[in-house]
Tab-separated table of C-alpha atoms in Angstrom:
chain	number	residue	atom	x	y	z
A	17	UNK	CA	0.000	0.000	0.000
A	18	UNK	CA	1.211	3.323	-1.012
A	19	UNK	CA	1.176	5.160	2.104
A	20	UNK	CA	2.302	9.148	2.511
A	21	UNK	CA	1.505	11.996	4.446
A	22	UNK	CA	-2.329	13.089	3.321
A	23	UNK	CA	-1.808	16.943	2.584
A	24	UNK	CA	-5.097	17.836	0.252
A	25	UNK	CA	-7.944	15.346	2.160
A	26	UNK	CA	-10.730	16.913	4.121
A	27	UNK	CA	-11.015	19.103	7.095
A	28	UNK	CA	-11.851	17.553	10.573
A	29	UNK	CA	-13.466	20.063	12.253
A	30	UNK	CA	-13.889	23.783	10.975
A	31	UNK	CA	-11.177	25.517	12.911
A	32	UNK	CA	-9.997	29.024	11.791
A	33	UNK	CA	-6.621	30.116	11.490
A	34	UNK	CA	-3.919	31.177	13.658
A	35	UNK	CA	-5.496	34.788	14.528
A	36	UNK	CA	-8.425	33.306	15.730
A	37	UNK	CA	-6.791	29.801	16.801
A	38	UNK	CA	-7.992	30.039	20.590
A	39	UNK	CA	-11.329	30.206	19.798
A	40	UNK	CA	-11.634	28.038	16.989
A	41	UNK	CA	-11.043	25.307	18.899
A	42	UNK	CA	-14.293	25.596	21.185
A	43	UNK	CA	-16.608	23.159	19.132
A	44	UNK	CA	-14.148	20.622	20.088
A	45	UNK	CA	-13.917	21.334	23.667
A	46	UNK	CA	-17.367	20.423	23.471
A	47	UNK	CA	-16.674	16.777	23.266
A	48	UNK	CA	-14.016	17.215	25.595
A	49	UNK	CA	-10.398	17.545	23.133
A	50	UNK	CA	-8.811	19.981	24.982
A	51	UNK	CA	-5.092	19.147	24.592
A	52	UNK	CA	-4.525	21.822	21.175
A	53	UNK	CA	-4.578	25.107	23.216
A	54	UNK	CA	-2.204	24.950	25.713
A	55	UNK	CA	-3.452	28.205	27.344
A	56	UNK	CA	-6.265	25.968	28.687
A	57	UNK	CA	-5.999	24.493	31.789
A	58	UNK	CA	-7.396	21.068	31.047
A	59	UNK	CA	-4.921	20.942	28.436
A	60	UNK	CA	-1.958	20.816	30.836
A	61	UNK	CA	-2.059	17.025	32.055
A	62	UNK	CA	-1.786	15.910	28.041
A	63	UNK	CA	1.024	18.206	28.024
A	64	UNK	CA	3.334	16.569	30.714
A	65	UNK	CA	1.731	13.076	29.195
A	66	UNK	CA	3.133	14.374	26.187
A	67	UNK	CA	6.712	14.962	27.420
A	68	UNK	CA	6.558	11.857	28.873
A	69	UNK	CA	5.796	9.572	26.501
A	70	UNK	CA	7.974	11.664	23.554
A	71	UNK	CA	11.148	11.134	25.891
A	72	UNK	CA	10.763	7.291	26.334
A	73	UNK	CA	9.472	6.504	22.450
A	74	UNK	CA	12.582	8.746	20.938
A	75	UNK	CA	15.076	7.145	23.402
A	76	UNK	CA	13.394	3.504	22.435
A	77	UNK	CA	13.287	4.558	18.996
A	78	UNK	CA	9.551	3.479	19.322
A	79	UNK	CA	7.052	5.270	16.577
A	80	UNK	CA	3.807	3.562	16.843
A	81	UNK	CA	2.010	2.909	20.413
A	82	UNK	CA	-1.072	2.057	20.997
A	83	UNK	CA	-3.584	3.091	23.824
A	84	UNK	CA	-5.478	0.814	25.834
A	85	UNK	CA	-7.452	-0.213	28.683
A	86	UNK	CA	-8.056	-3.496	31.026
A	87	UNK	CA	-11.797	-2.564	30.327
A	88	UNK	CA	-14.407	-0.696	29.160
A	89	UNK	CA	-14.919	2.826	29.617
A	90	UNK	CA	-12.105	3.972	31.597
A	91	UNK	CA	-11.262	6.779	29.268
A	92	UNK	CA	-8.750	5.503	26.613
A	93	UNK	CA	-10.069	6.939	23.763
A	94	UNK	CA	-10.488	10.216	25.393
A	95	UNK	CA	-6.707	9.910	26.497
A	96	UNK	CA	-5.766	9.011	22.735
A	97	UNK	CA	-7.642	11.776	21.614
A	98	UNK	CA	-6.120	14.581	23.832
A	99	UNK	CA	-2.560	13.354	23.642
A	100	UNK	CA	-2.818	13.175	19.774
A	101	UNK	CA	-4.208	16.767	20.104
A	102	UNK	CA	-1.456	17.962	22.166
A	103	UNK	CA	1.198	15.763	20.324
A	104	UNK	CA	-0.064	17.920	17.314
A	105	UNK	CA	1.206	20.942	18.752
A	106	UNK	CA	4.935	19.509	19.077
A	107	UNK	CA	7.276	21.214	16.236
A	108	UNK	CA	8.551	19.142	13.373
A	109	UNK	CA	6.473	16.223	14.380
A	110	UNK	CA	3.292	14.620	12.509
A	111	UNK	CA	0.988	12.809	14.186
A	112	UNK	CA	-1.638	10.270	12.992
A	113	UNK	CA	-4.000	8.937	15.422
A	114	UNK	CA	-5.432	5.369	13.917
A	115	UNK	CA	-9.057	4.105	15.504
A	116	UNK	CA	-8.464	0.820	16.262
A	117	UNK	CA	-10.993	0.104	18.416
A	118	UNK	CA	-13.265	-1.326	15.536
A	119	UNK	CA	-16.446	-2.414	17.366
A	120	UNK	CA	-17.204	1.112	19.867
A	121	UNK	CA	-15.401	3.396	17.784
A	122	UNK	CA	-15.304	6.966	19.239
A	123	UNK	CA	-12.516	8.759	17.947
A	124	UNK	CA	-14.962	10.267	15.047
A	125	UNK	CA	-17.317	11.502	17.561
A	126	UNK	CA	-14.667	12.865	19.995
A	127	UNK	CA	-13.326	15.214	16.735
A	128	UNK	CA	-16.819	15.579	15.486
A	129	UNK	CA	-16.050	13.966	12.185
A	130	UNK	CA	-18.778	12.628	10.091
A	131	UNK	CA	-17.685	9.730	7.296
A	132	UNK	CA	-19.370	6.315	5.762
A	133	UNK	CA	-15.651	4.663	5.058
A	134	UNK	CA	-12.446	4.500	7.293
A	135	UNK	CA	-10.029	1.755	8.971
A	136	UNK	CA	-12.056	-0.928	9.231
A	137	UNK	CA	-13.525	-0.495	5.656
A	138	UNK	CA	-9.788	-0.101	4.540
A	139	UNK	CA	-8.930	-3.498	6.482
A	140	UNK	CA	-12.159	-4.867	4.760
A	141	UNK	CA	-11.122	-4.319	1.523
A	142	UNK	CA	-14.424	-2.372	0.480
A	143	UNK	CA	-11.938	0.877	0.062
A	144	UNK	CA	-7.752	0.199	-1.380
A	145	UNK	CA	-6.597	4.023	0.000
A	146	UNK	CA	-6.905	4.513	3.610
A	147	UNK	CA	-6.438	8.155	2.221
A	148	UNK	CA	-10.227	8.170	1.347
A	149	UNK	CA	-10.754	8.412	5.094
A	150	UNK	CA	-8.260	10.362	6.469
A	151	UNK	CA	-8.961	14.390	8.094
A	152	UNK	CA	-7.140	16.819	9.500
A	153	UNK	CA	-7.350	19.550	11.695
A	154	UNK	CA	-6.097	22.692	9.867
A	155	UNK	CA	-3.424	24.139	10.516
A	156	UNK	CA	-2.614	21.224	13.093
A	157	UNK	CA	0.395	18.328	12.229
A	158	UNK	CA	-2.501	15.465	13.016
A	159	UNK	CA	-4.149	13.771	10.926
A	160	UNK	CA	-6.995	11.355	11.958
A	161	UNK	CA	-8.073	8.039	10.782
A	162	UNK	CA	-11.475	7.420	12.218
A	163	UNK	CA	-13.367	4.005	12.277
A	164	UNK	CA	-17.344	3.884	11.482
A	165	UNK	CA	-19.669	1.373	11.922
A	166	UNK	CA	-18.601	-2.087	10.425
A	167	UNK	CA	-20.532	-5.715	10.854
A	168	UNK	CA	-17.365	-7.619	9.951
A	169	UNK	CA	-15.449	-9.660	12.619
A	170	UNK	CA	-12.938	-7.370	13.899
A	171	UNK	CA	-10.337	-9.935	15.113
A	172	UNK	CA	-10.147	-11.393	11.714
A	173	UNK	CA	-9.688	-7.979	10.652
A	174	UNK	CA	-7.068	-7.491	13.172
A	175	UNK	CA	-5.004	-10.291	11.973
A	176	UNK	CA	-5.647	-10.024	8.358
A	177	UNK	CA	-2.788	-9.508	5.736
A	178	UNK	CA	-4.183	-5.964	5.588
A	179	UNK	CA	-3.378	-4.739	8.611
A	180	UNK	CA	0.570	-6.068	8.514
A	181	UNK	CA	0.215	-3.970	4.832
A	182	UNK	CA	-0.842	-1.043	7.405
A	183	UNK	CA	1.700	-1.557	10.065
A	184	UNK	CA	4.474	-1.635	7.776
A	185	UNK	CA	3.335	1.904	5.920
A	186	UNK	CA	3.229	3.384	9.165
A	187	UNK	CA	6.414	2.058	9.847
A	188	UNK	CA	7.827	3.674	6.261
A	189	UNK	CA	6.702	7.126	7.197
A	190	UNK	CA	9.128	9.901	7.688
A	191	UNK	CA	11.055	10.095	11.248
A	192	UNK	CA	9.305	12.738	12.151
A	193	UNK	CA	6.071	11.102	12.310
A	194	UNK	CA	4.133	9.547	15.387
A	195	UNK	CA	1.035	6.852	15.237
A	196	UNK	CA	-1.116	6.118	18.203
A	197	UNK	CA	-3.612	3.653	17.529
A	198	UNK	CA	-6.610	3.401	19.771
A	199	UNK	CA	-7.107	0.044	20.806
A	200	UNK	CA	-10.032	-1.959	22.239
A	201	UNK	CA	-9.876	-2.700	26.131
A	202	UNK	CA	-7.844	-6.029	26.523
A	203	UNK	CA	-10.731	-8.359	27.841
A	204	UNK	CA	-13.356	-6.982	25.269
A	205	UNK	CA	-12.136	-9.149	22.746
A	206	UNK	CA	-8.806	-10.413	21.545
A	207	UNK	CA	-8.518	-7.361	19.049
A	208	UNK	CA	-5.618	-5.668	21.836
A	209	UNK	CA	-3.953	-8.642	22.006
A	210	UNK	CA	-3.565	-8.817	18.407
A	211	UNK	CA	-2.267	-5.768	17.572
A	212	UNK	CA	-0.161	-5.513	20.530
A	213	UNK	CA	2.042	-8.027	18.842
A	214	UNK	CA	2.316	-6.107	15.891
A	215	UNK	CA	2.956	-2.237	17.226
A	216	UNK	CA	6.170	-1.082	19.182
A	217	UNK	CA	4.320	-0.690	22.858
A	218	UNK	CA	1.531	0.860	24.488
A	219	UNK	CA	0.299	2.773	27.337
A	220	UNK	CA	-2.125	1.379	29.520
A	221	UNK	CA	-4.973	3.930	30.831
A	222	UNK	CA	-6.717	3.053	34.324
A	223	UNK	CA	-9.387	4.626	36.188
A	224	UNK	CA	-8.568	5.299	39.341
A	225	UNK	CA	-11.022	3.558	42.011
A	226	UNK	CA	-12.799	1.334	39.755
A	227	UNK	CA	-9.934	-0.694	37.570
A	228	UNK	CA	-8.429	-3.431	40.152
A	229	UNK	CA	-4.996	-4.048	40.443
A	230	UNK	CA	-5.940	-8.350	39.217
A	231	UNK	CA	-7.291	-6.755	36.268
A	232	UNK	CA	-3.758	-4.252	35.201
A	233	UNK	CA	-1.737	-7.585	36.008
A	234	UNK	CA	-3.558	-9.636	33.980
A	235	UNK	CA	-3.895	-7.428	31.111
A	236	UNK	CA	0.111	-7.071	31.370
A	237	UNK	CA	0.250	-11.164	31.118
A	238	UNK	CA	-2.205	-10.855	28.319
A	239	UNK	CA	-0.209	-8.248	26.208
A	240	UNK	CA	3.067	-9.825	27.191
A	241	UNK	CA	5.994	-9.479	25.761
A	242	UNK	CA	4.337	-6.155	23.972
A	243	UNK	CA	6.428	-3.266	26.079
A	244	UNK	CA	4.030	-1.520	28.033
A	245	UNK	CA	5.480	2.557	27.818
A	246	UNK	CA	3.815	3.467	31.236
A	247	UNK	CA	0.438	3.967	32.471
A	248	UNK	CA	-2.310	6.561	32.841
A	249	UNK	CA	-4.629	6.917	35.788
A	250	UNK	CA	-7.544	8.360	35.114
A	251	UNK	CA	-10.554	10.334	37.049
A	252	UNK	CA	-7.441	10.678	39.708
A	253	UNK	CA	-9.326	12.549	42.790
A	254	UNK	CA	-6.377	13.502	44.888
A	255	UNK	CA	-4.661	15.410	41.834
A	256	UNK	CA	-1.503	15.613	39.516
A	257	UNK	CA	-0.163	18.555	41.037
A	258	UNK	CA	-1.047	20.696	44.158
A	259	UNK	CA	-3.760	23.471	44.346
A	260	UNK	CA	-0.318	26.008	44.814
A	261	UNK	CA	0.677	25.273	40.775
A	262	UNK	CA	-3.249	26.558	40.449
A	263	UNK	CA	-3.809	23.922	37.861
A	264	UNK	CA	-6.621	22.129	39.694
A	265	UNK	CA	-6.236	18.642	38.020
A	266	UNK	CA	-7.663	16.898	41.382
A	267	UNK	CA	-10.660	19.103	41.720
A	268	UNK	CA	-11.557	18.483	37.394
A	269	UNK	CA	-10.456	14.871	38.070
A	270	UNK	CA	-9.445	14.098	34.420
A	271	UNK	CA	-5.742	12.523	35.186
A	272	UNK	CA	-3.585	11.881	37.389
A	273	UNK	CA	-0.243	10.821	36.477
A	274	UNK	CA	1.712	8.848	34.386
A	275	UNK	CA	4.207	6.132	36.042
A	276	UNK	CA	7.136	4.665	33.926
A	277	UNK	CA	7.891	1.069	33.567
């Protein structure tokens, strides 16, 4: 598969240009993507994430991680969605975010996209250019692959020749480029395990209170030997950092840290 940077494919959301950047970005904090304008507070925690997980991948040499969860509704995709936001913001880096998570896709609705055709209709084979599906937010480096509804067996999709054709494109893309795929929860299905095999690691996004420690270890057994890059915990209620910073992380109780391997 021919695979290079989309330049020319269609907008993501309507966001104005750099006079009016600030602003233009309020639509999407409506569905909670906050991690673009770093003058907003609720941007800050995707901004350390950010750091983080840029230091360990470039020292690793690691280019495509994927984001998951042990289950359900924990947050992952709304992690993917704000780190590729504030990933987009990085100089001299692309980013392409990849939904993964074939069967409760959300990455479309957490940009507001609207589509018929994406990933899983690429891995199908009812589209040969995943470029038919691909958006971007102007006058951002991201560009978004979103997933819409699909009634074919997503772990044979998974593991079909398709999506090794994928992996190794992404893998042929310029240095400067960064894929994070969002993945399915590991014990929703096998889909996780699958492509944990085939990416370079992942980060692992709990909710704090609510995800039990059984469940992280055995979703580490399950994805073994994929490299977990660290993990996120999410909905943290004691906070990142301390009321004196004035960020207020505990009292919005989005995240609340990210802990190395």
């Amino acid at each position: 598969m021919s695979y290079v940077p989309p330049e020319p494919v269609e907008p993501a959301a309507p966001v104005p240009g750099d006079a009016d950047r600030v602003t233009g970005f309020e639509k999407l904090r409506e569905t909670g993507i906050y991690g673009f304008d770093s003058r907003d507070v609720r941007s800050r925690p995707f901004t350390l994430l950010r750091a983080q997980l840029l230091r360990i991948a470039r020292a690793r040499g690691w280019r495509i991680i994927g984001i998951t969860s042990p289950t359900p509704k924990v947050g992952k995709s709304f992690v993917a969605s704000n780190l590729a936001a504030a990933l987009a913001r990085t100089p001299d880096l692309h980013t392409y975010l990849f939904d993964f998570d074939l069967r409760r896709s959300t990455i479309a609705g957490n940009f507001g996209l609207k589509g018929e055709v994406g990933v899983s209709h690429y891995l199908d084979g009812t589209i040969n250019d995943l470029r038919q599906g691909a958006r971007t937010i102007p006058g951002e480096q991201l560009t978004i692959f979103p997933s819409y509804r699909n009634a074919a067996a997503s772990d044979e999709l998974m593991a079909s020749t398709r999506m090794d054709s994928l992996i190794a494109a992404m893998r042929q893309l310029p240095e400067n480029s960064l894929c994070l795929c969002d993945l399915p929860p590991v014990f929703a299905n096998d889909d996780a395990v699958i492509v944990s095999q085939k990416i370079d690691a992942y980060l692992m996004v709990v909710e704090d209170g609510v995800t039990t420690r059984k469940q992280v270890r055995d979703s580490f057994r399950l994805l073994t030997p994929a490299p977990c890059i660290g993990t996120v915990l999410n909905r943290y209620s004691a906070g990142f950092a301390a009321d004196d910073y004035g960020y207020g992380y505990g009292q919005a109780k989005r995240y609340g840290g990210y802990y190395n391997d």
